[in-house]
Coordinates of C-alpha atoms in Angstrom, one line a residue:
X10 CA 17.1 31.3 -7.0
X11 CA 17.9 27.9 -5.6
X12 CA 15.6 28.5 -2.7
X13 CA 12.8 29.4 -5.1
X14 CA 13.3 26.3 -7.3
X15 CA 13.3 24.1 -4.2
X16 CA 10.0 25.7 -3.1
X17 CA 8.4 25.1 -6.4
X18 CA 9.5 21.5 -6.4
X19 CA 8.0 21.1 -2.9
X20 CA 4.7 22.6 -4.1
X21 CA 4.7 20.5 -7.2
X22 CA 5.3 17.3 -5.3
X23 CA 2.6 18.2 -2.9
X24 CA 0.0 19.0 -5.6
X25 CA 0.5 15.8 -7.6
X26 CA 0.7 13.5 -4.6
X27 CA -2.5 15.0 -3.0
X28 CA -4.2 14.2 -6.3
X29 CA -3.2 10.6 -6.3
X30 CA -3.0 9.6 -2.6
X31 CA -6.6 8.3 -2.7
X32 CA -5.7 5.5 -5.2
X33 CA -4.0 2.9 -3.0
X34 CA -6.2 2.5 0.2
X35 CA -6.9 -1.2 -0.4
X36 CA -4.9 -4.0 -1.9
X37 CA -7.2 -7.0 -2.1
X38 CA -10.4 -7.8 -4.1
X39 CA -13.2 -10.3 -3.4
X40 CA -14.6 -12.8 -5.8
X41 CA -18.2 -14.1 -5.4
X42 CA -18.6 -17.8 -5.7
X43 CA -21.7 -18.3 -7.9
X44 CA -21.0 -21.9 -8.8
X45 CA -23.9 -24.2 -8.0
X46 CA -23.1 -26.5 -5.1
X47 CA -23.9 -30.3 -5.2
X48 CA -23.0 -33.2 -3.0
X49 CA -19.3 -33.8 -3.1
X50 CA -18.7 -30.3 -4.4
X51 CA -17.8 -28.3 -1.3
X52 CA -14.1 -27.8 -1.4
X53 CA -12.8 -24.3 -0.8
X54 CA -11.0 -22.4 -3.5
X55 CA -7.5 -23.3 -2.3
X56 CA -4.2 -22.5 -4.1
X57 CA -1.9 -25.4 -4.6
X58 CA 1.9 -25.7 -4.9
X59 CA 2.9 -27.9 -7.9
X60 CA 6.5 -28.9 -7.3
X61 CA 8.2 -30.5 -10.4
X62 CA 11.4 -32.5 -10.9
X63 CA 12.8 -33.0 -14.4
X64 CA 15.2 -36.0 -14.6
X65 CA 15.7 -35.6 -10.8
X66 CA 16.4 -31.8 -10.9
X67 CA 13.9 -29.7 -9.1
X68 CA 12.4 -26.7 -11.0
X69 CA 10.5 -23.7 -9.8
X70 CA 7.1 -24.6 -8.4
X71 CA 3.9 -23.8 -10.3
X72 CA 0.8 -22.4 -8.8
X73 CA -2.5 -24.3 -9.2
X74 CA -6.1 -24.1 -7.9
X75 CA -7.9 -27.1 -6.5
X76 CA -11.3 -28.1 -7.8
X77 CA -14.5 -27.7 -5.7
X78 CA -14.8 -31.5 -5.9
X79 CA -12.4 -34.4 -5.3
X80 CA -9.9 -35.2 -2.5
X81 CA -8.0 -32.6 -0.6
X82 CA -4.3 -32.2 -0.5
X83 CA -1.8 -32.2 2.4
X84 CA -0.8 -28.8 3.8
X85 CA 2.9 -29.6 4.0
X86 CA 5.2 -31.0 1.3
X87 CA 6.6 -33.8 3.4
X88 CA 3.1 -35.3 3.7
X89 CA 2.7 -35.4 -0.1
X90 CA 3.9 -38.1 -2.5
X91 CA 6.2 -37.4 -5.5
X92 CA 4.7 -39.2 -8.4
X93 CA 5.5 -39.5 -12.1
X94 CA 3.5 -37.4 -14.6
X95 CA 1.7 -39.0 -17.5
X96 CA -0.2 -37.7 -20.6
X97 CA -3.5 -39.3 -21.5
X98 CA -4.5 -40.4 -25.0
X99 CA -6.7 -38.6 -25.9
X100 CA -5.0 -35.5 -24.4
X101 CA -8.3 -34.1 -23.2
X102 CA -9.0 -37.1 -20.9
X103 CA -12.6 -37.3 -22.0
X104 CA -12.4 -41.0 -22.9
X105 CA -10.5 -44.0 -21.5
X106 CA -6.8 -43.5 -22.1
X107 CA -4.9 -45.9 -24.3
X108 CA -1.7 -45.2 -22.4
X109 CA -0.9 -46.4 -18.9
X110 CA -1.8 -43.8 -16.3
X111 CA -2.2 -46.0 -13.1
X112 CA -0.4 -44.5 -10.1
X113 CA 0.6 -41.3 -12.0
X114 CA -0.5 -37.7 -12.0
X115 CA -2.3 -37.2 -15.2
X116 CA -1.8 -34.0 -17.2
X117 CA -4.8 -33.2 -19.3
X118 CA -5.9 -30.3 -21.6
X119 CA -9.0 -28.4 -21.0
X120 CA -12.0 -28.7 -23.3
X121 CA -14.5 -31.1 -24.9
X122 CA -16.0 -32.4 -21.7
X123 CA -16.7 -31.3 -18.1
X124 CA -14.1 -31.2 -15.4
X125 CA -16.0 -33.9 -13.4
X126 CA -16.0 -36.2 -16.5
X127 CA -12.3 -35.8 -16.8
X128 CA -11.8 -36.6 -13.2
X129 CA -14.0 -39.7 -13.4
X130 CA -12.0 -41.0 -16.5
X131 CA -8.7 -40.4 -14.7
X132 CA -9.9 -42.1 -11.6
X133 CA -11.2 -45.1 -13.4
X134 CA -7.8 -45.5 -15.1
X135 CA -6.1 -45.6 -11.7
X136 CA -4.6 -42.1 -11.7
X137 CA -3.5 -40.7 -8.4
X138 CA -4.3 -37.0 -9.3
X139 CA -5.4 -34.9 -12.3
X140 CA -3.8 -31.7 -13.5
X141 CA -5.9 -29.7 -15.9
X142 CA -4.1 -27.2 -18.2
X143 CA -6.2 -24.1 -18.6
X144 CA -6.5 -22.4 -22.0
X145 CA -5.3 -19.0 -20.5
X146 CA -2.9 -17.8 -17.9
X147 CA -5.5 -17.1 -15.1
X148 CA -6.8 -20.0 -12.9
X149 CA -10.5 -20.6 -13.3
X150 CA -12.7 -22.3 -10.7
X151 CA -13.6 -25.9 -11.4
X152 CA -17.1 -26.5 -10.0
X153 CA -19.8 -29.0 -10.5
X154 CA -22.3 -28.9 -13.4
X155 CA -26.0 -28.3 -13.0
X156 CA -28.1 -31.3 -12.4
X157 CA -25.0 -33.5 -11.9
X158 CA -25.4 -36.7 -9.9
X159 CA -23.7 -37.1 -6.5
X160 CA -20.0 -37.4 -7.1
X161 CA -17.6 -40.1 -5.9
X162 CA -14.3 -38.6 -7.0
X163 CA -11.6 -39.6 -4.6
X164 CA -8.5 -38.1 -6.4
X165 CA -7.4 -34.4 -6.2
X166 CA -8.1 -32.3 -9.2
X167 CA -5.9 -29.2 -9.8
X168 CA -5.9 -26.5 -12.5
X169 CA -2.6 -24.9 -13.7
X170 CA -2.0 -22.1 -16.1
X171 CA -1.5 -22.5 -19.9
X172 CA 2.2 -21.6 -19.8
X173 CA 3.0 -24.0 -17.0
X174 CA 1.0 -26.8 -18.6
X175 CA 2.7 -26.2 -22.0
X176 CA 6.1 -26.5 -20.4
X177 CA 5.1 -29.8 -18.8
X178 CA 3.8 -31.2 -22.1
X179 CA 6.9 -30.2 -23.9
X180 CA 9.1 -32.0 -21.4
X181 CA 7.0 -35.1 -21.5
X182 CA 6.9 -35.1 -25.4
X183 CA 10.7 -35.0 -25.3
X184 CA 10.9 -38.1 -23.2
X185 CA 11.9 -36.4 -20.0
X186 CA 11.1 -38.0 -16.7
X187 CA 8.8 -35.6 -14.9
X188 CA 7.8 -36.0 -11.3
X189 CA 5.2 -33.9 -9.5
X190 CA 4.3 -33.3 -5.8
X191 CA 1.1 -31.5 -4.9
X192 CA 0.3 -29.8 -1.6
X193 CA -1.8 -26.9 -0.4
X194 CA 0.1 -24.8 2.2
X195 CA -2.1 -22.6 4.4
X196 CA -1.7 -18.9 4.7
X197 CA -0.6 -17.8 8.2
X198 CA -3.2 -16.0 10.4
X199 CA -0.9 -13.0 10.8
X200 CA 2.3 -12.4 8.8
X201 CA 5.2 -10.6 10.6
X202 CA 5.4 -8.1 7.8
X203 CA 2.2 -6.5 9.1
X204 CA 3.9 -5.7 12.3
X205 CA 6.8 -4.0 10.5
X206 CA 4.4 -2.2 8.1
X207 CA 2.4 -0.9 11.1
X208 CA 5.7 0.3 12.7
X209 CA 6.7 2.1 9.5
X210 CA 3.4 3.8 9.1
X211 CA 3.2 5.0 12.8
X212 CA 6.9 5.9 12.7
X213 CA 6.4 8.0 9.5
X214 CA 3.5 9.9 11.2
X215 CA 5.6 10.6 14.3
X216 CA 8.7 11.6 12.4
X217 CA 6.8 13.9 10.0
X218 CA 4.9 15.6 12.8
X219 CA 8.1 16.2 14.8
X220 CA 10.3 17.1 11.8
X221 CA 10.2 20.8 12.7
X222 CA 12.2 19.9 15.8
X223 CA 14.9 18.3 13.6
X224 CA 15.1 21.4 11.5
X225 CA 16.0 23.4 14.7
X226 CA 19.7 23.2 15.6
X227 CA 20.4 21.2 18.8
X228 CA 21.8 24.1 20.7
X229 CA 18.6 26.1 20.4
X230 CA 16.3 23.4 21.7
X231 CA 16.8 24.3 25.3
X232 CA 16.0 28.0 25.1
X233 CA 13.1 27.2 22.8
X234 CA 11.5 25.0 25.5
X235 CA 11.7 27.9 27.9
X236 CA 10.1 30.3 25.4
X237 CA 7.3 27.9 24.5
X238 CA 6.5 27.4 28.2
X239 CA 6.2 31.1 28.9
X240 CA 5.0 32.7 25.6
X241 CA 3.4 29.9 23.8
X242 CA 6.3 29.5 21.3
X243 CA 4.7 32.0 18.9
X244 CA 8.0 33.8 18.1
X245 CA 9.9 30.6 17.3
X246 CA 7.1 29.2 15.3
X247 CA 6.7 32.4 13.3
X248 CA 10.5 32.4 12.6
X249 CA 10.4 28.8 11.4
X250 CA 7.4 29.4 9.1
X251 CA 9.0 32.5 7.6
X252 CA 12.0 30.4 6.5
X253 CA 9.8 28.3 4.2
X254 CA 6.6 28.6 2.3
X255 CA 3.6 26.8 3.9
X256 CA 0.4 25.8 2.2
X257 CA -2.5 26.0 4.6
X258 CA -5.4 23.8 3.6
X259 CA -8.8 25.4 3.9
X260 CA -12.3 23.9 3.9
X261 CA -13.0 24.7 0.2
X262 CA -9.7 23.1 -0.9
X263 CA -10.5 20.0 1.1
X264 CA -13.9 19.5 -0.6
X265 CA -12.3 20.3 -4.0
X266 CA -9.7 17.6 -3.4
X267 CA -12.3 14.9 -2.8
X268 CA -14.3 15.9 -5.9
X269 CA -11.2 16.1 -8.1
X270 CA -9.8 12.8 -6.7
X271 CA -13.0 11.0 -7.4
X272 CA -13.1 12.3 -10.9
X273 CA -9.5 11.3 -11.5
X274 CA -10.2 7.8 -9.9
X275 CA -13.0 7.2 -12.4
X276 CA -10.7 8.3 -15.3
X277 CA -8.0 5.9 -14.1
X278 CA -10.6 3.1 -13.9
X279 CA -11.7 3.5 -17.5
X280 CA -8.4 4.5 -19.1
X281 CA -5.8 2.7 -17.0
X282 CA -2.8 1.7 -19.1
X283 CA 0.9 1.0 -18.7
X284 CA 1.9 4.4 -20.1
X285 CA -0.3 6.2 -17.6
X286 CA 1.3 4.2 -14.7
X287 CA 4.6 5.3 -16.1
X288 CA 3.5 9.0 -15.7
X289 CA 2.7 8.3 -12.1
X290 CA 6.1 6.5 -11.6
X291 CA 7.9 9.6 -13.0
X292 CA 6.0 12.0 -10.8
X293 CA 6.6 9.7 -7.8
X294 CA 10.4 9.8 -8.6
X295 CA 10.4 13.6 -8.9
X296 CA 8.6 13.9 -5.5
X297 CA 10.8 11.3 -4.0
X298 CA 14.0 13.1 -5.1
X299 CA 12.7 16.3 -3.5
X300 CA 11.8 14.4 -0.4
X301 CA 15.2 12.7 0.0
X302 CA 16.9 16.0 -0.7
X303 CA 14.9 17.8 2.0
X304 CA 15.4 15.0 4.6
X305 CA 19.1 14.4 4.0
X306 CA 20.1 18.1 3.9
X307 CA 18.0 18.8 7.1
X308 CA 19.7 16.0 9.0
X309 CA 23.2 16.9 7.8
X310 CA 22.7 20.6 8.7
X311 CA 21.4 19.7 12.1
X312 CA 24.6 17.8 12.9
X313 CA 27.0 20.1 11.1
X314 CA 25.5 23.6 10.8
X315 CA 28.2 25.1 8.6
X316 CA 28.2 22.2 6.1
X317 CA 26.0 23.9 3.6
X318 CA 27.6 27.3 3.5
X319 CA 29.9 26.7 0.5
X320 CA 28.1 27.7 -2.7
X321 CA 28.7 27.8 -6.4
X322 CA 26.9 29.6 -9.3
X323 CA 25.1 27.6 -11.9
X324 CA 23.3 28.6 -15.1
X325 CA 19.6 28.9 -14.6
X326 CA 19.8 28.0 -10.9
X327 CA 22.0 30.8 -9.7
X328 CA 23.9 30.4 -6.4
X329 CA 23.4 26.9 -5.1
X330 CA 24.9 25.1 -2.1
X331 CA 27.5 22.4 -2.9
X332 CA 25.9 20.1 -0.3
X333 CA 22.5 20.5 -2.0
X334 CA 23.9 19.6 -5.4
X335 CA 25.6 16.5 -4.1
X336 CA 22.5 15.3 -2.3
X337 CA 20.3 16.0 -5.3
X338 CA 22.7 14.0 -7.6
X339 CA 22.7 11.1 -5.2
X340 CA 18.9 11.2 -4.8
X341 CA 18.5 11.2 -8.6
X342 CA 20.7 8.1 -8.9
X343 CA 18.7 6.4 -6.2
X344 CA 15.4 7.1 -7.8
X345 CA 16.6 6.0 -11.3
X346 CA 18.0 2.8 -9.9
X347 CA 14.6 2.1 -8.2
X348 CA 12.6 2.8 -11.4
X349 CA 14.8 0.6 -13.5
X350 CA 14.7 -2.3 -10.9
X351 CA 11.2 -1.8 -9.6
X352 CA 10.2 -5.4 -10.4
X353 CA 13.2 -6.9 -8.5
X354 CA 12.5 -8.6 -5.2
X355 CA 14.4 -5.9 -3.3
X356 CA 12.7 -2.9 -5.0
X357 CA 10.3 -2.4 -2.1
X358 CA 13.2 -0.9 -0.1
X359 CA 13.7 1.9 -2.6
X360 CA 10.0 2.5 -2.9
X361 CA 9.6 2.8 0.8
X362 CA 12.6 5.1 1.3
X363 CA 11.3 7.5 -1.5
X364 CA 7.8 7.3 -0.2
X365 CA 8.6 8.1 3.4
X366 CA 10.8 11.0 2.5
X367 CA 8.1 12.3 0.2
X368 CA 5.4 12.1 2.9
X369 CA 7.7 13.8 5.4
X370 CA 8.2 16.7 3.0
X371 CA 4.6 17.0 2.1
X372 CA 3.6 17.2 5.8
X373 CA 6.1 20.1 6.2
X374 CA 4.6 22.0 3.2
X375 CA 0.9 21.3 3.8
X376 CA -0.7 22.3 7.1
X377 CA -4.1 22.3 8.7
X378 CA -4.8 25.6 10.5
X379 CA -7.4 24.2 13.0
X380 CA -9.8 21.3 13.8
X381 CA -12.5 22.9 11.7
X382 CA -10.6 22.3 8.5
X383 CA -9.4 18.9 9.7
X384 CA -13.0 17.8 10.3
X385 CA -14.0 18.8 6.8
X386 CA -11.0 17.1 5.2
X387 CA -11.0 13.9 7.1
X388 CA -14.8 13.5 7.0
X389 CA -14.8 14.0 3.2
X390 CA -11.9 11.5 2.9
X391 CA -13.8 9.1 5.2
X392 CA -16.9 9.0 3.0
X393 CA -14.7 9.0 -0.2
X394 CA -12.9 5.9 1.0
X395 CA -16.1 4.1 1.9
X396 CA -17.9 5.0 -1.3
X397 CA -15.1 3.9 -3.7
X398 CA -14.4 0.6 -1.8
X399 CA -17.9 -0.6 -0.7
X400 CA -20.5 1.3 -2.7
X401 CA -18.9 1.6 -6.2
X402 CA -19.3 -2.1 -6.9
X403 CA -23.1 -1.5 -7.0
X404 CA -22.6 1.0 -9.8
X405 CA -19.5 -0.3 -11.7
X406 CA -19.9 -4.0 -10.8
X407 CA -16.5 -3.9 -9.2
X408 CA -14.7 -1.8 -6.5
X409 CA -13.2 1.0 -8.5
X410 CA -10.6 1.9 -5.9
X411 CA -9.4 -1.8 -5.6
X412 CA -9.3 -2.2 -9.3
X413 CA -7.1 0.9 -9.7
X414 CA -4.9 0.1 -6.7
X415 CA -4.3 -3.4 -8.1
X416 CA -3.3 -1.9 -11.5
X417 CA -5.9 -3.8 -13.6
X418 CA -5.3 -3.3 -17.4
X419 CA -1.9 -1.7 -16.6
X420 CA 0.3 -4.3 -18.3
X421 CA 1.7 -5.6 -15.0
X422 CA 2.6 -2.2 -13.6
X423 CA 1.3 -1.0 -10.3
X424 CA 0.8 2.4 -8.7
X425 CA 3.9 3.3 -6.6
X426 CA 2.0 5.6 -4.1
X427 CA 2.1 3.1 -1.3
X428 CA 4.5 1.5 1.3
X429 CA 4.9 -2.2 0.9
X430 CA 6.7 -5.0 2.6
X431 CA 7.2 -8.6 1.4
X432 CA 5.3 -11.2 3.4
X433 CA 7.8 -13.1 5.5
X434 CA 6.0 -16.3 6.5
X435 CA 3.4 -16.6 3.7
X436 CA 4.3 -19.5 1.4
X437 CA 2.6 -17.7 -1.5
X438 CA 4.7 -14.6 -1.1
X439 CA 3.2 -11.3 -2.1
X440 CA 3.3 -7.9 -0.2
X441 CA 1.4 -6.2 2.5
X442 CA 0.7 -2.6 1.6
X443 CA -0.6 0.7 2.9
X444 CA -1.6 3.7 0.8
X445 CA 0.0 7.1 1.2
X446 CA -3.5 8.5 2.0
X447 CA -3.8 6.4 5.1
X448 CA -0.7 8.1 6.4
X449 CA -1.0 11.6 5.0
X450 CA -4.6 12.4 6.0
X451 CA -4.1 11.4 9.7
X452 CA -0.6 12.8 9.5
X453 CA -1.9 16.3 8.7
X454 CA -4.0 16.2 11.9
X455 CA -1.2 14.8 14.2
X456 CA 1.1 17.5 12.8
X457 CA -1.4 20.1 13.8
X458 CA -1.7 18.7 17.3
X459 CA 2.1 18.6 17.7
X460 CA 2.3 22.3 16.8
X461 CA -0.7 23.1 19.0
X462 CA 0.9 21.4 22.0
X463 CA 4.2 23.0 21.3
X464 CA 2.9 26.5 20.9
X465 CA 0.6 26.3 23.9
X466 CA 3.1 24.7 26.2
X467 CA 1.3 21.4 26.7
X468 CA 3.0 18.3 27.9
X469 CA 2.4 14.6 27.0
X470 CA -0.5 14.0 29.4
X471 CA -2.4 17.2 28.9
X472 CA -1.6 17.5 25.2
X473 CA -3.2 16.0 22.1
X474 CA -0.3 14.7 20.0
X475 CA 0.7 11.7 22.1
X476 CA -2.9 10.5 22.3
X477 CA -3.6 10.9 18.6
X478 CA -0.5 8.8 17.8
X479 CA -1.9 6.1 20.1
X480 CA -5.3 6.5 18.4
X481 CA -3.6 6.2 14.9
X482 CA -1.7 3.1 15.9
X483 CA -4.9 1.5 17.3
X484 CA -6.9 2.5 14.2
X485 CA -4.3 0.9 12.0
X486 CA -4.4 -2.2 14.1
X487 CA -8.2 -2.3 13.7
X488 CA -7.7 -2.0 9.9
X489 CA -5.6 -5.1 9.8
X490 CA -8.0 -6.9 12.1
X491 CA -10.9 -6.0 9.8
X492 CA -8.8 -7.2 6.8
X493 CA -8.3 -10.6 8.6
X494 CA -12.0 -10.9 9.7
X495 CA -13.1 -10.1 6.1
X496 CA -10.8 -12.8 4.7
X497 CA -8.5 -10.4 2.9
X498 CA -11.3 -8.4 1.2
X499 CA -10.4 -4.8 0.6
X500 CA -10.9 -2.5 3.6
X501 CA -11.1 1.3 3.6
X502 CA -8.5 2.1 6.3
X503 CA -9.9 5.6 6.9
X504 CA -13.1 3.9 8.1
X505 CA -11.1 3.1 11.3
X506 CA -8.4 5.8 11.2
X507 CA -10.7 8.9 11.1
X508 CA -12.7 8.0 14.3
X509 CA -9.5 7.0 16.1
X510 CA -7.8 10.3 15.4
X511 CA -10.3 13.1 14.6
X512 CA -12.9 11.5 16.8
X513 CA -10.4 11.1 19.7
X514 CA -9.2 14.7 19.3
X515 CA -12.8 16.1 19.4
X516 CA -13.6 14.0 22.5
X517 CA -10.5 15.1 24.3
X518 CA -11.2 18.8 23.4
X519 CA -14.8 18.4 24.7
X520 CA -13.7 16.8 28.0
X521 CA -11.0 19.4 28.6
X522 CA -13.2 22.4 27.5
X523 CA -10.7 23.3 24.7
X524 CA -12.7 22.3 21.6
X525 CA -13.5 26.0 20.8
X526 CA -9.8 26.8 20.9
X527 CA -8.9 23.9 18.6
X528 CA -11.8 24.7 16.3
X529 CA -10.7 28.2 15.5
X530 CA -7.0 28.0 16.5
X531 CA -5.5 29.7 13.5
X532 CA -7.7 32.8 13.8
X533 CA -7.0 33.2 17.5
X534 CA -3.2 32.9 17.0
X535 CA -3.1 35.5 14.3
X536 CA -5.3 38.0 16.3
X537 CA -3.3 37.5 19.5
X538 CA -0.1 38.1 17.6
X539 CA -1.4 41.5 16.7
X540 CA -2.4 42.6 20.2
X541 CA 0.5 41.1 22.1
X542 CA 3.7 42.8 20.7
X543 CA 5.7 41.8 23.8
X544 CA 5.8 38.3 22.5
X545 CA 7.1 39.3 19.1

């Protein structure tokens, strides 16, 4: 009974995740600059750090956006000047101020006149910089107006959010001494977190592909190697597969997945909400619990074979291993703690652990029988990824996949079906992410090549698994290179990963004359097992 429940949990986790894995392939959106350009209006849209001190005590820095016009800011804090903040009268800075603002950073409300007019008034009063408080939380671009004359604004102009500006106004109204320092730190060309994320993704693919070896007790590894070299390993493989249910993906199910995933993606785009994200979070936790249980129990039993023999009877579940119960209990606690603390700075650790365990389990349940099915699945995913990232903006006026992956209209919640790492050297923080689909789709192929190499007695050089891992790592590197060259705009990772894995496998098969064997491998293995009883 316990084994049956475990199998159903595996199949349920696999079904739900395969439905949602296409949702998090990209993590950045582009914004077209349609503001008319004029002389003196060519600054880049650069984020600004607004450091504040209240009566000499430093507070958390605010984030601002520099205007398209005016002076630029230093890139490091030590090159900036800490100046007193002042409020103009009138507060909108549309007319000459009746209060002294010379040598200060002016804090102004938005409205009643253009941004350039505010800047000219502040500059004429001797202000050193202008902070414009927006009337909403987002930061709007401050450009130049149509038919404006050439500008001669020599002070920096920065916009801050409504909440940040209201806080500054309250402090100044209460007579507090507020000092401000403005600087615009540059983003690093490459953040170290990308290297660790690349390692995590490649490591997950390798580990998931070779997991069947971990499920085999250590003392049986040696004899197995001899069998696989002589008899193709069919007996051992059949024994492993008989111990657990395997879902073999066929060509029809691959096409059906792409159609259903596309339909679901559109529904998410139009009906995204916080409660729907919560459903995904709950499903992710259920799958993560099953994944942790599978991985931990496998590792423990590999080290101590007799550890799981003690069993107890439970209502509904029947006879269950004590080890399994303990591991499930610990996994549930882990998942609940992650869900309740998912907004904490350290929550990425729990999300990555649950995600990696889940993907390893899925790649043990789901299998590709041959390269024919792999070609259908990965080619469909290839065009699916490209369409929803690059072509969908022509239909929906925005990238559907990027909008869903970023969790637009979800009340601050984000989809958990991705691995993420905090940026280590980026002054603006944030996370580098990779969607589960970018690991699972190539992982299905690499898992197949590992089994193919193992069952046909191939080594590293004349096999396929090692070279596909190299291809996957190179494809992921090209993905991040494309993300950098495209200035952070969303990139469909499978655009690079499919040619570097499936394409490489097909080329190697052609060169070695084994493409026919790879193409119809599942059928040949089943027929050979019927006519070769001596290997049974």
